[in-house]
Short mmCIF file of C-alpha atoms and ligand atoms in Angstrom, two decimals:
data_model
loop_
_atom_site.label_atom_id
_atom_site.label_comp_id
_atom_site.label_asym_id
_atom_site.label_seq_id
_atom_site.Cartn_x
_atom_site.Cartn_y
_atom_site.Cartn_z
CA MET Z 246 102.98 114.82 204.34
CA PRO Z 247 104.16 118.43 203.64
CA THR Z 248 107.49 118.46 201.76
CA ALA Z 249 109.07 120.19 204.77
CA LEU Z 250 108.53 116.96 206.74
CA GLN Z 251 110.40 114.40 204.64
CA PRO Z 252 112.57 111.97 206.62
CA ALA Z 253 116.03 113.39 207.33
CA THR Z 254 118.98 111.71 205.60
CA LYS Z 255 121.60 113.04 208.03
CA PRO Z 256 121.46 114.31 211.63
CA THR Z 257 119.07 117.27 211.42
CA MET Z 258 118.13 120.14 213.68
CA HIS Z 259 114.84 121.70 212.61
CA PHE Z 260 114.01 125.37 212.94
CA ILE Z 261 110.29 126.09 213.33
CA GLY Z 262 109.48 129.72 212.51
CA VAL Z 263 107.70 132.00 210.07
CA THR Z 264 110.36 133.15 207.60
CA THR Z 265 113.19 130.82 208.60
CA GLY Z 266 115.00 131.28 205.26
CA GLN Z 267 115.68 134.93 206.15
CA SER Z 268 117.40 134.26 209.46
CA SER Z 269 121.14 134.75 209.88
CA ILE Z 270 121.33 131.29 211.43
CA ASN Z 271 121.33 129.65 207.98
CA ALA Z 272 124.77 131.09 207.24
CA VAL Z 273 125.98 130.71 210.82
CA PHE Z 274 124.91 127.14 211.60
CA PRO Z 275 127.38 125.23 209.34
CA LEU Z 276 130.28 127.32 210.71
CA TRP Z 277 129.18 126.73 214.30
CA ALA Z 278 128.72 123.00 213.60
CA GLU Z 279 132.32 122.85 212.44
CA ARG Z 280 133.63 124.87 215.42
CA LEU Z 281 131.64 122.72 217.86
CA GLY Z 282 132.60 119.44 216.16
CA LEU Z 283 128.97 118.41 215.62
CA GLY Z 284 129.84 116.29 212.56
CA ASP Z 285 127.93 116.06 209.29
CA CYS Z 286 124.61 117.64 210.26
CA VAL Z 287 122.15 120.15 208.83
CA LEU Z 288 119.70 122.83 209.90
CA HIS Z 289 116.28 122.64 208.26
CA GLY Z 290 113.59 125.32 208.36
CA ILE Z 291 109.87 124.57 208.79
CA ASP Z 292 107.73 127.67 208.16
CA PHE Z 293 104.27 128.12 209.61
CA ALA Z 294 102.11 131.24 209.32
CA PRO Z 295 101.38 132.69 212.78
CA GLY Z 296 98.17 131.16 214.13
CA SER Z 297 98.42 128.00 212.02
CA PRO Z 298 96.00 125.14 212.80
CA ALA Z 299 96.93 122.95 215.78
CA ALA Z 300 97.07 119.95 213.44
CA ASP Z 301 100.07 121.47 211.61
CA TYR Z 302 102.09 121.87 214.82
CA ARG Z 303 101.13 118.36 215.91
CA ALA Z 304 102.22 116.93 212.54
CA ALA Z 305 105.65 118.56 212.93
CA LEU Z 306 106.05 117.25 216.49
CA GLU Z 307 104.93 113.75 215.56
CA PHE Z 308 107.32 113.77 212.62
CA ILE Z 309 110.30 114.85 214.75
CA ARG Z 310 109.36 112.31 217.40
CA ARG Z 311 109.42 109.33 215.05
CA ASP Z 312 112.09 110.36 212.46
CA PRO Z 313 115.37 108.87 213.74
CA LEU Z 314 117.71 111.47 212.21
CA SER Z 315 115.56 114.43 213.29
CA LEU Z 316 117.33 115.25 216.54
CA GLY Z 317 115.17 118.16 217.63
CA ALA Z 318 114.25 121.75 216.86
CA LEU Z 319 114.46 125.37 217.87
CA VAL Z 320 111.06 127.06 217.92
CA THR Z 321 110.63 130.76 217.35
CA THR Z 322 107.37 132.77 217.22
CA HIS Z 323 105.28 129.56 217.64
CA LYS Z 324 106.56 128.65 221.14
CA VAL Z 325 103.20 129.15 222.83
CA ALA Z 326 101.34 127.54 219.91
CA VAL Z 327 103.58 124.44 220.02
CA PHE Z 328 102.91 124.09 223.74
CA ASN Z 329 99.16 124.60 223.40
CA ALA Z 330 98.71 122.42 220.32
CA GLY Z 331 101.11 119.61 221.16
CA GLY Z 332 102.05 119.69 224.84
CA ASP Z 333 100.68 116.16 225.25
CA LEU Z 334 103.06 114.79 222.57
CA PHE Z 335 106.13 115.43 224.76
CA ASP Z 336 107.39 112.75 227.12
CA GLU Z 337 109.08 115.38 229.30
CA LEU Z 338 108.18 119.01 230.02
CA ASP Z 339 109.67 120.58 233.13
CA PRO Z 340 107.46 122.46 235.61
CA LEU Z 341 108.65 125.95 234.53
CA THR Z 342 107.90 125.14 230.88
CA ARG Z 343 104.41 123.98 231.88
CA ALA Z 344 103.86 127.08 234.02
CA ILE Z 345 104.99 129.56 231.38
CA GLY Z 346 103.34 127.55 228.63
CA GLU Z 347 105.90 127.75 225.84
CA VAL Z 348 108.37 125.40 224.17
CA GLY Z 349 111.50 126.90 222.58
CA SER Z 350 113.67 123.78 222.51
CA ILE Z 351 112.71 120.29 221.32
CA PHE Z 352 115.19 117.44 221.77
CA LYS Z 353 115.44 113.71 222.41
CA ARG Z 354 117.04 111.70 225.19
CA GLY Z 355 116.95 107.92 225.10
CA GLY Z 356 114.15 107.96 222.54
CA ARG Z 357 111.98 110.28 224.66
CA LEU Z 358 110.82 113.63 223.33
CA HIS Z 359 111.65 116.60 225.57
CA GLY Z 360 110.45 120.18 225.31
CA ARG Z 361 111.50 123.15 227.36
CA ALA Z 362 111.26 126.91 227.55
CA VAL Z 363 114.68 128.49 227.07
CA ASP Z 364 113.76 132.20 227.11
CA PRO Z 365 113.62 132.39 230.93
CA TRP Z 366 117.33 131.57 230.93
CA THR Z 367 118.58 133.06 227.67
CA SER Z 368 116.92 136.43 228.28
CA GLY Z 369 118.80 136.60 231.58
CA HIS Z 370 122.15 135.87 229.92
CA ALA Z 371 121.48 138.49 227.25
CA LEU Z 372 120.52 141.08 229.90
CA ALA Z 373 123.69 140.33 231.86
CA ALA Z 374 125.66 141.40 228.77
CA GLN Z 375 124.01 144.84 229.02
CA ILE Z 376 123.94 145.66 232.73
CA ASP Z 377 125.23 144.15 235.94
CA ALA Z 378 123.12 143.44 239.00
CA THR Z 379 124.24 146.65 240.76
CA HIS Z 380 122.27 148.56 238.14
CA TRP Z 381 119.07 147.98 240.13
CA GLN Z 382 120.35 149.43 243.40
CA GLY Z 383 118.99 152.93 242.71
CA GLY Z 384 115.35 151.76 242.51
CA ALA Z 385 115.12 151.40 238.72
CA GLU Z 386 112.05 149.56 237.40
CA ALA Z 387 111.44 147.49 234.27
CA LEU Z 388 108.83 147.87 231.56
CA ILE Z 389 108.23 144.91 229.25
CA LEU Z 390 106.14 145.72 226.19
CA GLY Z 391 104.32 142.53 225.15
CA ALA Z 392 103.10 139.64 227.31
CA GLY Z 393 103.60 136.83 224.78
CA GLY Z 394 105.98 133.92 225.32
CA ALA Z 395 109.17 135.99 225.37
CA GLY Z 396 107.75 138.85 227.47
CA THR Z 397 106.34 136.41 230.02
CA ALA Z 398 109.62 134.48 230.23
CA PHE Z 399 111.57 137.70 230.73
CA ALA Z 400 109.14 138.83 233.43
CA TRP Z 401 109.77 135.49 235.20
CA ARG Z 402 113.53 135.98 234.89
CA LEU Z 403 113.45 139.52 236.31
CA ALA Z 404 110.90 138.83 239.03
CA ASN Z 405 112.65 135.72 240.30
CA ALA Z 406 116.19 137.03 240.47
CA GLU Z 407 117.32 137.02 244.10
CA ALA Z 408 116.52 140.41 245.61
CA THR Z 409 120.04 140.43 247.06
CA ALA Z 410 121.54 139.71 243.62
CA GLY Z 411 119.77 142.73 242.12
CA ARG Z 412 116.45 143.02 240.36
CA PRO Z 413 114.00 145.79 239.41
CA ALA Z 414 112.04 147.40 242.22
CA ARG Z 415 108.88 146.81 240.16
CA ILE Z 416 108.08 145.15 236.83
CA HIS Z 417 105.46 146.61 234.48
CA VAL Z 418 104.11 144.58 231.59
CA VAL Z 419 102.00 146.10 228.84
CA ASP Z 420 99.94 144.16 226.30
CA ARG Z 421 96.93 144.81 224.11
CA VAL Z 422 95.22 141.52 225.06
CA SER Z 423 93.76 141.47 228.57
CA ALA Z 424 93.70 137.62 228.71
CA ARG Z 425 97.50 137.52 228.37
CA LEU Z 426 97.89 140.00 231.22
CA ALA Z 427 95.48 138.01 233.38
CA HIS Z 428 97.50 134.84 232.68
CA LEU Z 429 100.72 136.61 233.67
CA ARG Z 430 99.13 137.95 236.85
CA THR Z 431 98.03 134.41 237.77
CA LEU Z 432 101.53 133.08 237.11
CA HIS Z 433 103.08 135.87 239.15
CA ALA Z 434 100.85 135.04 242.11
CA SER Z 435 102.49 131.58 242.18
CA TRP Z 436 106.07 132.95 242.25
CA LEU Z 437 107.00 133.10 245.91
CA GLY Z 438 109.11 136.08 246.89
CA ALA Z 439 108.98 137.59 243.38
CA ALA Z 440 109.48 141.30 242.65
CA PRO Z 441 106.16 143.22 242.42
CA LEU Z 442 104.37 143.15 239.06
CA GLU Z 443 101.91 145.63 237.52
CA VAL Z 444 100.12 144.81 234.30
CA HIS Z 445 98.68 147.47 231.98
CA LEU Z 446 96.27 147.07 229.09
CA ALA Z 447 97.38 149.29 226.20
CA THR Z 448 95.13 149.42 223.18
CA ARG Z 449 96.95 152.46 221.72
CA PRO Z 450 100.66 153.41 221.71
CA GLU Z 451 99.76 156.44 223.87
CA ASP Z 452 98.66 154.05 226.66
CA ALA Z 453 102.14 152.47 226.65
CA ASP Z 454 103.73 155.96 226.54
CA ALA Z 455 101.87 156.84 229.74
CA VAL Z 456 103.35 153.86 231.61
CA LEU Z 457 106.80 154.72 230.21
CA SER Z 458 106.53 158.33 231.38
CA ARG Z 459 106.11 157.25 235.03
CA LEU Z 460 109.28 155.10 235.19
CA PRO Z 461 112.12 156.26 237.44
CA ALA Z 462 115.56 157.12 236.04
CA GLY Z 463 117.67 154.14 235.01
CA SER Z 464 114.67 151.91 234.23
CA LEU Z 465 114.79 149.18 231.62
CA VAL Z 466 112.38 149.25 228.67
CA ALA Z 467 112.16 146.09 226.54
CA ASN Z 468 110.20 145.64 223.33
CA ALA Z 469 108.87 142.07 223.35
CA THR Z 470 105.89 142.80 221.08
CA GLY Z 471 107.62 141.77 217.85
CA LEU Z 472 106.55 145.12 216.31
CA GLY Z 473 109.26 146.14 213.85
CA LYS Z 474 109.87 142.56 212.71
CA ASP Z 475 106.69 140.46 212.90
CA ALA Z 476 104.50 143.46 212.05
CA PRO Z 477 105.38 147.06 211.21
CA GLY Z 478 105.68 149.87 213.75
CA SER Z 479 106.47 150.32 217.43
CA PRO Z 480 104.42 149.82 220.59
CA LEU Z 481 105.28 153.43 221.54
CA SER Z 482 104.17 156.64 219.81
CA ALA Z 483 106.58 159.13 218.27
CA ALA Z 484 106.05 161.35 221.33
CA ALA Z 485 107.26 158.71 223.84
CA GLN Z 486 110.04 159.80 226.23
CA PHE Z 487 112.46 157.19 227.56
CA PRO Z 488 113.63 157.52 231.19
CA GLU Z 489 116.87 159.36 231.96
CA ARG Z 490 119.85 156.95 231.85
CA GLY Z 491 117.43 154.20 230.80
CA VAL Z 492 118.37 150.83 229.35
CA VAL Z 493 116.50 150.13 226.13
CA TRP Z 494 116.34 146.62 224.71
CA GLU Z 495 114.74 145.62 221.43
CA PHE Z 496 114.32 141.82 221.41
CA ASN Z 497 114.82 141.56 217.63
CA TYR Z 498 117.89 142.27 215.54
CA ARG Z 499 116.32 142.25 212.06
CA GLY Z 500 113.41 144.09 210.49
CA GLN Z 501 112.61 147.78 210.47
CA LEU Z 502 113.05 148.29 214.19
CA VAL Z 503 111.17 151.54 214.76
CA PHE Z 504 111.35 151.15 218.56
CA LEU Z 505 115.15 151.04 218.28
CA GLU Z 506 115.11 154.13 216.06
CA GLN Z 507 112.95 155.96 218.62
CA ALA Z 508 115.48 155.13 221.35
CA ARG Z 509 118.48 156.12 219.21
CA ALA Z 510 116.94 159.53 218.58
CA GLN Z 511 117.04 160.14 222.36
CA GLU Z 512 120.25 158.25 223.12
CA ALA Z 513 122.55 161.22 223.71
CA ALA Z 514 120.02 163.61 225.22
CA ARG Z 515 118.74 161.11 227.78
CA GLY Z 516 121.95 159.09 228.28
CA LEU Z 517 120.38 155.81 227.15
CA ARG Z 518 122.07 152.42 226.83
CA ILE Z 519 120.61 150.60 223.86
CA ALA Z 520 120.84 147.00 222.64
CA ASP Z 521 119.13 144.97 219.96
CA GLY Z 522 118.39 141.22 220.01
CA TRP Z 523 121.68 139.95 218.58
CA THR Z 524 123.22 138.72 221.84
CA TYR Z 525 119.83 137.23 222.78
CA PHE Z 526 119.86 135.40 219.43
CA LEU Z 527 123.32 133.97 220.21
CA HIS Z 528 122.23 132.71 223.64
CA GLY Z 529 118.99 131.25 222.31
CA TRP Z 530 120.62 129.30 219.51
CA THR Z 531 123.58 128.05 221.53
CA HIS Z 532 121.23 126.83 224.31
CA VAL Z 533 119.05 124.87 221.89
CA ILE Z 534 121.97 123.49 219.87
CA ALA Z 535 123.40 122.19 223.16
CA ASP Z 536 120.04 120.49 223.89
CA VAL Z 537 119.61 119.03 220.41
CA PHE Z 538 123.17 117.72 220.01
CA ASP Z 539 123.49 116.85 223.72
CA CYS Z 540 126.69 118.84 224.18
CA ALA Z 541 127.81 121.59 226.57
CA ILE Z 542 128.17 125.15 225.26
CA PRO Z 543 129.22 127.74 227.86
CA THR Z 544 127.22 130.97 228.16
CA ALA Z 545 130.38 133.10 228.49
CA GLY Z 546 134.12 132.79 227.94
CA PRO Z 547 136.37 132.05 224.98
CA LEU Z 548 134.17 129.48 223.18
CA PHE Z 549 131.02 131.63 223.47
CA ASP Z 550 132.99 134.70 222.30
CA ASP Z 551 134.37 132.71 219.39
CA LEU Z 552 130.86 131.61 218.35
CA GLY Z 553 129.78 135.26 218.57
CA ARG Z 554 132.65 136.35 216.32
CA ILE Z 555 131.91 133.59 213.78
CA ALA Z 556 128.23 134.58 213.74
CA ALA Z 557 128.98 138.31 213.38
CA ALA Z 558 131.29 137.64 210.42
CA ALA Z 559 128.69 135.44 208.69
CA ARG Z 560 125.72 137.68 209.51
N1 NAP D 702 116.60 137.84 219.61
C1 NAP D 702 116.08 136.69 219.97
O1 NAP D 702 116.75 135.67 219.99
C2 NAP D 702 114.64 136.61 220.40
C3 NAP D 702 114.26 135.69 221.39
C4 NAP D 702 112.90 135.65 221.78
C5 NAP D 702 111.97 136.47 221.16
N2 NAP D 702 112.40 137.35 220.20
C6 NAP D 702 111.43 138.22 219.52
O2 NAP D 702 110.57 138.80 220.45
C7 NAP D 702 109.29 139.01 219.85
C8 NAP D 702 108.23 138.49 220.80
O3 NAP D 702 108.29 137.08 220.82
P1 NAP D 702 107.08 136.22 221.40
O4 NAP D 702 107.39 134.81 221.09
O5 NAP D 702 106.80 136.62 222.80
O6 NAP D 702 105.87 136.74 220.47
P2 NAP D 702 104.33 136.79 220.80
O7 NAP D 702 103.94 135.56 221.58
O8 NAP D 702 103.65 137.10 219.51
O9 NAP D 702 104.16 138.02 221.83
C9 NAP D 702 104.06 139.37 221.48
C10 NAP D 702 102.98 139.99 222.37
O10 NAP D 702 102.98 141.40 222.22
C11 NAP D 702 101.63 141.82 221.97
N3 NAP D 702 101.60 143.05 221.23
C12 NAP D 702 101.78 143.24 219.90
N4 NAP D 702 101.69 144.56 219.61
C13 NAP D 702 101.47 145.21 220.78
C14 NAP D 702 101.30 146.58 221.10
N5 NAP D 702 101.30 147.53 220.18
N6 NAP D 702 101.12 146.92 222.39
C15 NAP D 702 101.08 145.96 223.33
N7 NAP D 702 101.23 144.64 223.08
C16 NAP D 702 101.41 144.27 221.81
C17 NAP D 702 101.06 140.68 221.16
O11 NAP D 702 99.66 140.76 221.06
P3 NAP D 702 98.93 140.20 219.70
O12 NAP D 702 98.99 138.71 219.81
O13 NAP D 702 97.59 140.78 219.77
O14 NAP D 702 99.73 140.69 218.52
C18 NAP D 702 101.57 139.50 221.99
O15 NAP D 702 100.81 139.31 223.15
C19 NAP D 702 109.30 138.26 218.50
O16 NAP D 702 109.43 139.21 217.46
C20 NAP D 702 110.53 137.39 218.58
O17 NAP D 702 111.15 137.22 217.31
C21 NAP D 702 113.70 137.45 219.82
#
């Protein structure tokens, strides 16, 4: 058994990622646990290289399933891999999780192992902190760069918002792998009443620039490729031009975020609104902590704001 999978000696939330030791959550978690009254518990990182063998993911899931003090886990980067490698090890997976094909939250209820996708919900909460629904009234569109787990979940969130509640007139998704785009197109076909979707294969940054250049004013551009954190660079070239009064969202908050730098260079001239992934991080972690410790954490209001302040101070 890998040393990372030794039986827990106190209530433990695992964190399955790539470089978990570098995340701000290690400093934040004990302070949040105190504020939330979670008792004597710990956060424990399990690192896997991207594309690890299915047997490694299955070993982690089987370990969590049978170790009594392992209460669950947050999954980052490996959400799709955990679903693909170990979907059959869960007792409960809801239909949306099965449809999107990713597991971000692992938790137990009555001895049964549950998994669910949280990005469809948490991406929506993080977006609501940047713009309100009236933003879409002028015909703005959305461009999501990257059709992995997070990009697909965000596309679901945007496409399935009630048209009356405000959503993009059209959603564009760019990826460099045609199979991912085909999967998204198939999913989209099953979403009744969803906003229109266009997928674009981009093998070079200039291909993504071309889609960007056709967006109407006010459009949203989100970097869900992981470039800047998981690998160097940006999905856009240095010549890319963001739309006038656009909303630019980088999903990550750490790393050398070139995409964010490209947006900041045009912020004043093009009247951009820019956000990184910090608020998204807060929503993701609070959602999964609530699952793992079976407690309620609101997505807005004084307690959420307090958790945000604690995290910012410990960051
Ligand atoms: N702040 C938060 O709390 C939060 C929450 C969710 C996600 N995120 C971040 O969002 C990023 C994406 O997460 P994920 O789970 O969706 O990762 P993922 O499954 O690896 O998806 C990224 C997708 O983008 C594609 N891609 C990479 N470079 C590209 C390029 N130049 N042009 C077009 N497509 C490109 C990837 O293709 P390849 O497989 O070929 O590389 C992959 O399909 C991660 O860095 C994650 O940390 C942050």
